Coordinates of C-alpha atoms in Angstrom, one line a residue:
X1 CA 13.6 4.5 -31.5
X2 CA 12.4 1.3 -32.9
X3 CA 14.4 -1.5 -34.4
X4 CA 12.6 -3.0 -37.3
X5 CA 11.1 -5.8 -36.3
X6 CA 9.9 -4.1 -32.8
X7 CA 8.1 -1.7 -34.9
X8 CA 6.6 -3.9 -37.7
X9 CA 5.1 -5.9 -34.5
X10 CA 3.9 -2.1 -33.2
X11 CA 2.6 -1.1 -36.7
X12 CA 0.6 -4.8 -37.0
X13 CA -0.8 -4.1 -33.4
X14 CA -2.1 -1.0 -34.4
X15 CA -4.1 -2.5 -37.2
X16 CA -5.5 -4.8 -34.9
X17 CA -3.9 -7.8 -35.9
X18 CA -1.8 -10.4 -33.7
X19 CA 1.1 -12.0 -35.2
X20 CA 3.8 -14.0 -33.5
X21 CA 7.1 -12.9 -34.4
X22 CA 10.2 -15.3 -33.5
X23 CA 13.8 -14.1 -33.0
X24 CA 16.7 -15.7 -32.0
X25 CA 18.4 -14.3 -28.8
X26 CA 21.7 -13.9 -30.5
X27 CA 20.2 -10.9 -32.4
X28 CA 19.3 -9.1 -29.6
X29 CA 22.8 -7.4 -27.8
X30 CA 23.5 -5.7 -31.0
X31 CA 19.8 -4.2 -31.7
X32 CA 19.3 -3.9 -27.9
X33 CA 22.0 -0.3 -28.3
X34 CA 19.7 1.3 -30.5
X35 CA 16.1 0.0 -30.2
X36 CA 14.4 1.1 -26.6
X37 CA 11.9 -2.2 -26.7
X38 CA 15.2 -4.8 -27.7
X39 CA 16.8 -2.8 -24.6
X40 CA 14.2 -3.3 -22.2
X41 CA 13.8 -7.1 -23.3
X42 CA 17.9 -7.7 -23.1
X43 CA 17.7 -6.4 -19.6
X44 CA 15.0 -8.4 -18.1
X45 CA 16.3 -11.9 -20.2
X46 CA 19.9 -11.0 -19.0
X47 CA 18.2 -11.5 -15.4
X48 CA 17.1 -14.8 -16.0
X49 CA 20.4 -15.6 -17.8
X50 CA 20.6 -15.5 -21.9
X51 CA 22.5 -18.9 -21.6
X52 CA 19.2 -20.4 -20.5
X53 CA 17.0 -18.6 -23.8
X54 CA 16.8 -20.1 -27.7
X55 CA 14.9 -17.8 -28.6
X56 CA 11.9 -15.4 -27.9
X57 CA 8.7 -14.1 -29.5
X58 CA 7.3 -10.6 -29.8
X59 CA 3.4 -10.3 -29.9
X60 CA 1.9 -7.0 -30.6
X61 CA -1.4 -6.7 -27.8
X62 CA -3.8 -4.5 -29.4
X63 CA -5.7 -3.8 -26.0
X64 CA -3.0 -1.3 -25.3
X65 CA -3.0 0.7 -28.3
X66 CA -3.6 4.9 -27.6
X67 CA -7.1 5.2 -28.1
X68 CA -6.6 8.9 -26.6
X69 CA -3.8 10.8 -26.8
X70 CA -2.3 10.6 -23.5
X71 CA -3.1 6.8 -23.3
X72 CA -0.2 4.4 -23.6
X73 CA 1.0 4.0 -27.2
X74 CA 1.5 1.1 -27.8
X75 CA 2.5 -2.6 -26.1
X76 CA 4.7 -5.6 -27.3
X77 CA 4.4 -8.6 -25.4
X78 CA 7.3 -10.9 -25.0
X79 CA 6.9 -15.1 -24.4
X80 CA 10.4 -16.6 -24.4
X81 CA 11.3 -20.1 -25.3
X82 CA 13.6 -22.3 -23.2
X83 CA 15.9 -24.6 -23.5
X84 CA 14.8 -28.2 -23.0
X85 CA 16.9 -28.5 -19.0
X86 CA 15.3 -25.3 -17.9
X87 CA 12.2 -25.1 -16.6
X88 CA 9.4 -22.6 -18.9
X89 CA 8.6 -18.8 -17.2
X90 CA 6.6 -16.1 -19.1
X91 CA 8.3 -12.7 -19.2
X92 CA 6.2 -9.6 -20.6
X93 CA 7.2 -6.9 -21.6
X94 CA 5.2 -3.6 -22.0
X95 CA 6.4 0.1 -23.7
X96 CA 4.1 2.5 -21.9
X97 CA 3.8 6.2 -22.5
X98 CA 5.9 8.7 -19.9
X99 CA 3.3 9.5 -17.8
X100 CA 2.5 5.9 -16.6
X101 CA 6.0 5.1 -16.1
X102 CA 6.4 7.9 -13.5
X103 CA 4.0 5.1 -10.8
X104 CA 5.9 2.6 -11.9
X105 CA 9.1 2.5 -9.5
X106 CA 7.0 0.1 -6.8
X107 CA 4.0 -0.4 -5.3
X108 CA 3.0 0.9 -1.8
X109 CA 1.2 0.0 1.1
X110 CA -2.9 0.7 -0.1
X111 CA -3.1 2.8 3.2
X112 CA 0.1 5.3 2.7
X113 CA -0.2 8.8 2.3
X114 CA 1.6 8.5 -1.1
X115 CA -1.4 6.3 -2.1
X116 CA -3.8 8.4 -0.5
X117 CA -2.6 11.3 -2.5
X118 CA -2.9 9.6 -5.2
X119 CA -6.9 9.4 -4.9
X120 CA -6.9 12.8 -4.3
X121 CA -5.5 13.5 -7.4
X122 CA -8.1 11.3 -8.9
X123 CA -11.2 12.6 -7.0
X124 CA -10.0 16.1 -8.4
X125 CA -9.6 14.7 -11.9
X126 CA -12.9 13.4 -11.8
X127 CA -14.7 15.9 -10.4
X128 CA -13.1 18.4 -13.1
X129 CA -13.3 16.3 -16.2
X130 CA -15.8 13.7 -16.0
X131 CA -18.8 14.5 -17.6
X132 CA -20.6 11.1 -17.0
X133 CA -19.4 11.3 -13.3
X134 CA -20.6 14.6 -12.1
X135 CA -24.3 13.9 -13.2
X136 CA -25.3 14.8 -9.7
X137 CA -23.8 16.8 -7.5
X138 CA -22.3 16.3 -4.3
X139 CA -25.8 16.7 -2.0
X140 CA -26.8 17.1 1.4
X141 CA -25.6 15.1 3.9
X142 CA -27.5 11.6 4.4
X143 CA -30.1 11.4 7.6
X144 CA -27.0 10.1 10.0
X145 CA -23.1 9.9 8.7
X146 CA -20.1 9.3 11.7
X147 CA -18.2 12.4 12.1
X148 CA -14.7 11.5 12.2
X149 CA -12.9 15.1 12.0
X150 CA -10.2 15.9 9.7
X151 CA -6.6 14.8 10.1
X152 CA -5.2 18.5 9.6
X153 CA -7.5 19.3 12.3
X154 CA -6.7 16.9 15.0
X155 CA -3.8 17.0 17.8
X156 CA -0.9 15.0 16.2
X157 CA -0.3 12.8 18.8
X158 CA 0.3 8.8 18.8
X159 CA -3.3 8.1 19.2
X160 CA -4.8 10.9 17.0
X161 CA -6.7 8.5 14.7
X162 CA -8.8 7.4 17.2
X163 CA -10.2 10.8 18.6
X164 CA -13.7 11.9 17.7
X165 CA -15.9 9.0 16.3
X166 CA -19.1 9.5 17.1
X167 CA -22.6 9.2 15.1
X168 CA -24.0 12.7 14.0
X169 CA -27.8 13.3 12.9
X170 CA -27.9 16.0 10.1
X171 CA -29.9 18.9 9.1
X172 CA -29.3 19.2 5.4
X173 CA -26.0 20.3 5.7
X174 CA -24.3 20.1 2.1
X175 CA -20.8 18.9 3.0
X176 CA -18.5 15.8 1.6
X177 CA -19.2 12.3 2.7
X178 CA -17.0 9.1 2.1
X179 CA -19.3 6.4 1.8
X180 CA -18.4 2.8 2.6
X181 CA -18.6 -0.3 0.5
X182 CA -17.9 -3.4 2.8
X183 CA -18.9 -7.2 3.5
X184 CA -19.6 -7.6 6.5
X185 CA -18.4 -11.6 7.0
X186 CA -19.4 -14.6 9.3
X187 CA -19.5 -12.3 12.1
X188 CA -21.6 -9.7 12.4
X189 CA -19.3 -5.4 12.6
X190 CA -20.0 -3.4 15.5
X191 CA -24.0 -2.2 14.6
X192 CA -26.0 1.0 15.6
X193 CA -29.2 -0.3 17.5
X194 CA -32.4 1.5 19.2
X195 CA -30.4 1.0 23.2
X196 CA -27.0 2.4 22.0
X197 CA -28.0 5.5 19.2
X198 CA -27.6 8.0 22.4
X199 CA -24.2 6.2 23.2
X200 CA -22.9 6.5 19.7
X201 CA -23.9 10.2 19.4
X202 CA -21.8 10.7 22.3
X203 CA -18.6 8.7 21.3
X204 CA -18.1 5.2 19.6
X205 CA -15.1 3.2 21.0
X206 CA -12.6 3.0 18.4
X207 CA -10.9 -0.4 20.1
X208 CA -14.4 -1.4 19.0
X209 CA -14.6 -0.7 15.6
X210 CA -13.8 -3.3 12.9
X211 CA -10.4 -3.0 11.3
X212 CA -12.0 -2.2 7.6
X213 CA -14.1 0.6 9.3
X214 CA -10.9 1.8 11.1
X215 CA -8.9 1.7 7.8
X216 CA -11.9 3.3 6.0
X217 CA -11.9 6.0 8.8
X218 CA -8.2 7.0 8.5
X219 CA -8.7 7.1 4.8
X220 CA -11.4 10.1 5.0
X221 CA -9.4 11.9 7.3
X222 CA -6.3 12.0 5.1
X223 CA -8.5 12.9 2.3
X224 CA -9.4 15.6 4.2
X225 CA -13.5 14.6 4.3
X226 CA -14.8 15.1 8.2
X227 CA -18.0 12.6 7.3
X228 CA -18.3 8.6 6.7
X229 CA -20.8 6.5 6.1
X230 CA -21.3 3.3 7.1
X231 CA -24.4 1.2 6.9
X232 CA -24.5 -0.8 10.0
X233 CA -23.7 1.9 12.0
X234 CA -26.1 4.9 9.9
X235 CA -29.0 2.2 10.3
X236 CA -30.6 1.3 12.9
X237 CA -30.4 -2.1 12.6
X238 CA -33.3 -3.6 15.2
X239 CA -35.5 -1.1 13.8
X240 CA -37.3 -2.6 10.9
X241 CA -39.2 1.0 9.9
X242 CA -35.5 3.0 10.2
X243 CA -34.1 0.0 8.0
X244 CA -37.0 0.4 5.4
X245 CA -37.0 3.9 5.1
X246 CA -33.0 4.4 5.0
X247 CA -32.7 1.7 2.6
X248 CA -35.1 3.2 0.3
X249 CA -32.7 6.4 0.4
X250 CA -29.7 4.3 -0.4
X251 CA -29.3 5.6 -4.1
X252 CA -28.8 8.9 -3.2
X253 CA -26.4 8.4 -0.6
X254 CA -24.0 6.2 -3.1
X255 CA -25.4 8.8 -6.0
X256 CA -23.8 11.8 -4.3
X257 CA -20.6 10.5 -1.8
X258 CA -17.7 12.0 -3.0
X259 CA -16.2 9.0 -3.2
X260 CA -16.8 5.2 -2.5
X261 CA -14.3 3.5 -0.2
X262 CA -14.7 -0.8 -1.3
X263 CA -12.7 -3.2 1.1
X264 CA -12.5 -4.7 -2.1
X265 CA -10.5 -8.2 -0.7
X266 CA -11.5 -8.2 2.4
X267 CA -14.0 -11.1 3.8
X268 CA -15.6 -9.4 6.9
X269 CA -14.5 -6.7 9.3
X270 CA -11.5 -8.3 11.0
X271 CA -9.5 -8.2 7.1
X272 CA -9.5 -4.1 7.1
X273 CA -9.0 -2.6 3.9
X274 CA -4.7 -1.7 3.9
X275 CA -2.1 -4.1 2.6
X276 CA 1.6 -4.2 2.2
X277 CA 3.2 -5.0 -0.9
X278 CA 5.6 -8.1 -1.2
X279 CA 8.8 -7.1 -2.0
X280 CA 9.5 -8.3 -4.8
X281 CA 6.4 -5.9 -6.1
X282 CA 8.5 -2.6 -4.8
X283 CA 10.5 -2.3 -7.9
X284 CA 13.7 -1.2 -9.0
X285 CA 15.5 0.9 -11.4
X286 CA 18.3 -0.3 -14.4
X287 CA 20.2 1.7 -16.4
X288 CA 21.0 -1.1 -19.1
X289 CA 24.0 -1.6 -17.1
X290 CA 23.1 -2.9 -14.0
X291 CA 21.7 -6.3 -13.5
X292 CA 18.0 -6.4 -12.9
X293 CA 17.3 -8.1 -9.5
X294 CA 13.6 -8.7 -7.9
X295 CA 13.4 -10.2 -4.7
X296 CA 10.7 -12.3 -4.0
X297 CA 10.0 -16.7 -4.0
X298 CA 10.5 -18.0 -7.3
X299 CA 8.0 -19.1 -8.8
X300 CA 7.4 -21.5 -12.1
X301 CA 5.8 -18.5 -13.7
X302 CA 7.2 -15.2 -12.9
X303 CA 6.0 -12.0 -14.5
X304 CA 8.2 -9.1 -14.5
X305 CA 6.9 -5.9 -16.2
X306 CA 9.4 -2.9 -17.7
X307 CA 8.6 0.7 -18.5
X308 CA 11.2 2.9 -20.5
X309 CA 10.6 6.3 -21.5
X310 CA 11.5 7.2 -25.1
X311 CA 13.6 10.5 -23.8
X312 CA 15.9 8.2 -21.3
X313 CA 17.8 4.8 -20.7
X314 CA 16.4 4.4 -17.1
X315 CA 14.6 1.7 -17.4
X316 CA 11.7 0.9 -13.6
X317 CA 11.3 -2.8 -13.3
X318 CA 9.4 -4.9 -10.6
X319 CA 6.9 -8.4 -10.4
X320 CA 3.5 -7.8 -13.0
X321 CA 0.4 -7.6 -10.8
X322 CA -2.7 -9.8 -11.0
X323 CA -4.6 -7.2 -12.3
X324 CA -1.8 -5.6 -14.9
X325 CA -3.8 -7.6 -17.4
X326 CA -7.4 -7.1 -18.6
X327 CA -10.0 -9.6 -17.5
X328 CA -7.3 -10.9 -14.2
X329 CA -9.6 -9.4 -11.6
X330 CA -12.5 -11.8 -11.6
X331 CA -14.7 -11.5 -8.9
X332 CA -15.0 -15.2 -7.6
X333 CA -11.3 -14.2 -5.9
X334 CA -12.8 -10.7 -4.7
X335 CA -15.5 -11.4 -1.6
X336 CA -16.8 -8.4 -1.7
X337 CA -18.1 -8.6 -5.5
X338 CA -19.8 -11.6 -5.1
X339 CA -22.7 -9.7 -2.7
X340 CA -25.5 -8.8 -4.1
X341 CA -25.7 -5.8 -2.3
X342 CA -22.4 -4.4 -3.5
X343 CA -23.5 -4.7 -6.9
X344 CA -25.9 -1.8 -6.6
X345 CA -23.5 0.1 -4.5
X346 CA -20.8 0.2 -7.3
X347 CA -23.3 1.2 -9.8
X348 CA -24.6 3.8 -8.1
X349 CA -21.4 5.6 -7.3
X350 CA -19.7 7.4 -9.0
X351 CA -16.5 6.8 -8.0
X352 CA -15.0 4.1 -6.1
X353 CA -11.8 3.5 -4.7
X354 CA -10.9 -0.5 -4.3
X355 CA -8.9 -1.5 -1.9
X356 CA -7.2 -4.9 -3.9
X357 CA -5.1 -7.7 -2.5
X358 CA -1.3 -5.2 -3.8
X359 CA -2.7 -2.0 -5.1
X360 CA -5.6 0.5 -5.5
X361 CA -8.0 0.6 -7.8
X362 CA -9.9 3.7 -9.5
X363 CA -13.2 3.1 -10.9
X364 CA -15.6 5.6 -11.5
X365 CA -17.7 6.8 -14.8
X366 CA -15.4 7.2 -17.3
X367 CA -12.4 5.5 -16.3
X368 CA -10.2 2.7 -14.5
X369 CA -6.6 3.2 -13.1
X370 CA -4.8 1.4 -10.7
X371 CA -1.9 2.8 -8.7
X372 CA 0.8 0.7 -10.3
X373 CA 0.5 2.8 -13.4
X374 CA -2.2 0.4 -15.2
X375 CA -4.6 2.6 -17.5
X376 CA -8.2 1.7 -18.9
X377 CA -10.1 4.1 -20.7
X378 CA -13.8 4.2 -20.9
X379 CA -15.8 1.3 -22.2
X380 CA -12.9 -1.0 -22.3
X381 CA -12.4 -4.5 -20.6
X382 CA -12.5 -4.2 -16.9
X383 CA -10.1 -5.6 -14.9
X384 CA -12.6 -6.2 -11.9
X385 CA -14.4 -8.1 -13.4
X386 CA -17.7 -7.1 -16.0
X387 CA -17.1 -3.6 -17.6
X388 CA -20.2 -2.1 -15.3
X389 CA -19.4 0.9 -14.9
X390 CA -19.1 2.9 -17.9
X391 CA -21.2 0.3 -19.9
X392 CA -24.0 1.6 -17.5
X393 CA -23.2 5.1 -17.5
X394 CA -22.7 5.8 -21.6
X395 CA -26.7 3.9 -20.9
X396 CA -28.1 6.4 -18.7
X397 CA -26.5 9.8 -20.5
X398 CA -26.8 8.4 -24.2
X399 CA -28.2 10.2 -27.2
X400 CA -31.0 9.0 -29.1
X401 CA -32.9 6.3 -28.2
X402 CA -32.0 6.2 -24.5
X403 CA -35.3 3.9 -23.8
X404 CA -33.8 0.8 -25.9
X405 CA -30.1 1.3 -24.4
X406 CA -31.8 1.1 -21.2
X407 CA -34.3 -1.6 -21.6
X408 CA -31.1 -4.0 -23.1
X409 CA -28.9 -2.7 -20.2
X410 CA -31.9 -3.4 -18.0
X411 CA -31.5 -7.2 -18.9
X412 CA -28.3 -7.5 -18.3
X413 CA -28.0 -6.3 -15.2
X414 CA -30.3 -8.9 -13.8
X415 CA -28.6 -11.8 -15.3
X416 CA -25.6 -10.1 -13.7
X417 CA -27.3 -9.5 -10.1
X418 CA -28.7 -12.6 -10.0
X419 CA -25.9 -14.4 -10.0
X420 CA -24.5 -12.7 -6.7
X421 CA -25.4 -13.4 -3.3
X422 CA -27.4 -12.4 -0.5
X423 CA -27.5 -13.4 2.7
X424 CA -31.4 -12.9 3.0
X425 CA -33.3 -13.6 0.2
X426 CA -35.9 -11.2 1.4
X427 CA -33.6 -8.3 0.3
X428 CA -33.4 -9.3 -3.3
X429 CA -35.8 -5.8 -4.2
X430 CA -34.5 -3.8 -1.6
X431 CA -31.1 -4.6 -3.2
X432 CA -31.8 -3.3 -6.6
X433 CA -34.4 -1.0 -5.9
X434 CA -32.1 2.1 -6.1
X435 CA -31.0 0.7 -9.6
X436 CA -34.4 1.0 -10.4
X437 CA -34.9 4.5 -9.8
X438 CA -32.0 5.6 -11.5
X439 CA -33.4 3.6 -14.7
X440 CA -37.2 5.4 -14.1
X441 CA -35.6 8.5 -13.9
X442 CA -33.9 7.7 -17.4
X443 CA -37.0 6.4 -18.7
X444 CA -39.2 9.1 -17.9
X445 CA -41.3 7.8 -14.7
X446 CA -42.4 4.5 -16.5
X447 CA -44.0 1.4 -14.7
X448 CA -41.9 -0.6 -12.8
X449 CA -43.5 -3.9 -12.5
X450 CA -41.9 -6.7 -10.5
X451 CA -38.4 -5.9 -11.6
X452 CA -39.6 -5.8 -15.4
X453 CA -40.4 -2.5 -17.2
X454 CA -44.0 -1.9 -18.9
X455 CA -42.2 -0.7 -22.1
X456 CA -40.5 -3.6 -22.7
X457 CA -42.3 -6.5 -20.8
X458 CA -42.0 -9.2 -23.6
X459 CA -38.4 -9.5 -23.4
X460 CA -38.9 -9.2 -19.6
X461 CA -40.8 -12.1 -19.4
X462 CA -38.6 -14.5 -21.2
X463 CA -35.9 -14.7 -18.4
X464 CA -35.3 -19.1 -17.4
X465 CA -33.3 -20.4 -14.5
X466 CA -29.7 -20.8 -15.4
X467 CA -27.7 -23.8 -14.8
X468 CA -24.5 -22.1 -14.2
X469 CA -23.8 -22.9 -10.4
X470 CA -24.1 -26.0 -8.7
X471 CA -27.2 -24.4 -6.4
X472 CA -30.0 -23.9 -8.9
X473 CA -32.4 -21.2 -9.1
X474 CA -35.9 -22.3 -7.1
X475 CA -38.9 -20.2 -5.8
X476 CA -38.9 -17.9 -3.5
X477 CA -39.1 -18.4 0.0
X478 CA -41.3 -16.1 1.1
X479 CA -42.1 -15.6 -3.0
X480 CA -40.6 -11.6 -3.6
X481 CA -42.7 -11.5 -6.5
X482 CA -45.2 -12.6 -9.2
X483 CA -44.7 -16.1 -10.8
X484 CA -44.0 -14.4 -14.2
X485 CA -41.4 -12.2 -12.7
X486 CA -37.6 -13.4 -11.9
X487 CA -38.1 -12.0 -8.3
X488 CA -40.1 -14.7 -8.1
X489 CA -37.4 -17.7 -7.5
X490 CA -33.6 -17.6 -6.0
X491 CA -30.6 -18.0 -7.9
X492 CA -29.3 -17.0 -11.4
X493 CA -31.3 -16.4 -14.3
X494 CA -31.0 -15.4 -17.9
X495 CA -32.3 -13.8 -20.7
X496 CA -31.5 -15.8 -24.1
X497 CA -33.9 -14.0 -26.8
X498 CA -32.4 -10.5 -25.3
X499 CA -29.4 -11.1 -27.4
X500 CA -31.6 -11.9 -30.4
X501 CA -34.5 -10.3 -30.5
X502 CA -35.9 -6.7 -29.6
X503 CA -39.7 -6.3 -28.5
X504 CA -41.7 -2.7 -27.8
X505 CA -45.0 -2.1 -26.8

């Protein structure tokens, strides 16, 4: 139950405003007995010590308001003010519904087979649910995949996870795949080439192996998927006709993996894709009568978050997470976001599994979850970074006039791509291309022209270099494409009369 001033601040977030409302910390022991959000908030300033605290503000967030019913109902945030000797923390304080709290007792290590389980559930979720994720169906197996067997089916012994690796050529068998979504760093992973292929059809040496494609590896196998694929070791990669051809059949082998595997934070092979938690992101339990204690470096700003049920007392506590908060995950701290190359891979899948600096991410058609608990349905703000996914998705499935949707979405994607990098400006069409045939599929076979669309070739050609980063766009080196085309320099560009003006031919 809510006191009532907790739930005037609930009833003006769910009208969308924001308004700041001050309390004086003397109020709060007597209203903490009956009101669940005064409760949570004595138990977390009682941590810091109340002696320190004046008083404290309560703002309503509106971006966690239910917007389904199962979402989480409502938030308060909580900013306290200190006295002058103290130094100033922020505290917040969230009020989720039950069945978020029930993740919220600690984050684990990324690679554990509670976290593991965890994507399982999701996968089946998905695959059960999601409309907008099941547009196609898992397919035949790509040309070559690594056969990695299945944990369940392997000898248990000390050394199990390194039996049975080996590159496999298919015959249109329609089984599960994992697909892999990596960087592949200064130094270049172990690679499939035209004088080892009959090597790595035999065995490939798993001391060899990078520690992300290790990781990713041991991640199939507990989800109980026998197949993986990898590009730089599905690819023959001294083979420029093998390169050309599988790389034109890239959008079908995101388009129909089960699932996407991203090493998310990693920065080449050596990083892998597991971490382990800090402790003081493990969490703990209160009561109301137990002091709240978080172990961990204290910091000038510490973030604590708080979950209570509205049936019970018990109370999970531990550190907030970067990405606890819309908007946090920004991709200049994520390596793997900032490729060009990824870009197109996480569009074209439909679900991905990131593997982020403390916790997992979900990200797939319709919605975004992370492990700890944290719950975005679709459309909203994504927390790494732009909201792609389902922006791009609601695009291609939309009702009514699918062509504009697409031709606006179209834009944007390029000022978005273009901004990434690549380490060979040579790839900057092979990069998108599979984006492209997704869109001419949605637009009925149009022309493609250059990367602009026949249909809508005025906006097209009003894209400018942007000024955003220090390394300007310039031409083309060899030129990728027509002068009046964007392919036709490096760098970022943009499209400024997109967000003003629509054309059609």
């Amino acid at each position: 139950m809510a006191c009532k001033i907790c739930h005037q601040a609930l009833t003006f977030a769910a009208r969308g405003e924001v308004e700041r409302i001050e309390r004086p910390v003397t109020d709060l022991e007597e209203s903490a007995r009956t009101c669940k959000y005064c409760h949570v908030i004595h138990c977390i300033l009682d941590e810091v010590d109340l002696d320190t605290v004046e008083s404290f503000y309560i703002i309503p967030l509106a971006d966690y308001i239910a917007v389904v019913p199962w979402a989480p109902r409502g938030s308060i945030c909580l900013t306290v003010n200190w006295k002058a000797e103290h130094p100033k923390n922020r505290l917040k304080v969230r009020s989720y519904a039950n069945f978020v709290m029930r993740s919220l007792a600690g984050v684990v290590n990324t690679g554990s087979d509670v976290a593991i389980a965890w994507v399982t559930d999701k996968i089946k979720e998905c695959k059960e649910s999601h409309k907008k994720c099941n547009l196609h169906k898992d397919g035949t197996l790509p040309d070559r995949v690594i056969r990695i067997g299945q944990a369940d089916s392997i000898i248990a012994t000390e050394n199990w996870y390194e039996s049975d690796v080996r590159l496999y050529e298919t015959s249109n068998e329609k089984l599960p795949y994992v697909a892999l979504s990596h960087r592949w760093g200064d130094e270049q992973p172990l690679r499939l080439l035209k004088d080892n292929l009959n090597l790595f059809q035999k065995n490939i040496d798993w001391s060899k192996l990078p520690k992300t494609f290790q990781d990713a590896i041991v991640s199939a196998r507990k989800l109980g998927i026998e197949f993986i694929w990898i590009d730089s070791l599905c690819i023959i990669q001294d083979s420029k006709e093998d390169w050309f051809e599988q790389s034109g059949k890239m959008a079908g082998i995101y388009e129909h993996a089960a699932v996407t595997l991203a090493a998310t934070v990693a920065d080449g092979g050596r990083a892998g894709c597991f971490v382990e938690p800090s402790p003081s992101l493990r969490g703990c339990v209160t009561d109301g009568k137990t002091k709240i204690v978080v172990d961990g470096n204290e910091e000038k700003i510490r973030q604590l978050v708080a979950r209570a049920s509205d049936d019970s007392p018990i109370v999970y506590v531990r550190q907030d997470t970067e990405h606890d908060s819309p908007g946090h995950w920004a991709s200049d701290r994520l390596p793997l976001l900032k490729r060009g190359w990824v870009y197109q891979e996480r569009l074209l899948s439909p679900r991905i599994v990131h593997f982020g600096s403390v916790d997992l991410i979900w990200e797939c058609n319709e919605r975004i979850h992370c492990h700890c608990g944290y719950y975005q349905p679709s459309g909203s703000r994504n927390p790494i970074g732009h909201p792609i996914k389902p922006q791009h998705a609601m695009c291609l499935v939309a009702d009514g006039d699918i062509g504009h949707g697409l031709h606006a979405r179209w834009v944007q994607l390029i000022e978005e791509y273009t901004a990434l990098d690549l380490t060979f400006a040579s790839d900057r069409v092979a990069a998108i291309a599979g984006v492209a045939k997704q869109f001419r599929r949605g637009l009925s076979n149009k022309a493609y022209l250059a990367g602009l669309w026949e249909e809508s070739l005025l906006t097209g050609l009003t894209w400018q270099r942007a000024c955003a980063r220090q390394e300007r766009a310039r031409p083309a080196e060899p030129s990728e494409g027509p002068s009046w085309s964007w392919l036709s320099v490096t760098g970022p560009v943009t499209y400024p009369t997109s967000r003003t003006v629509t054309w059609s031919l």
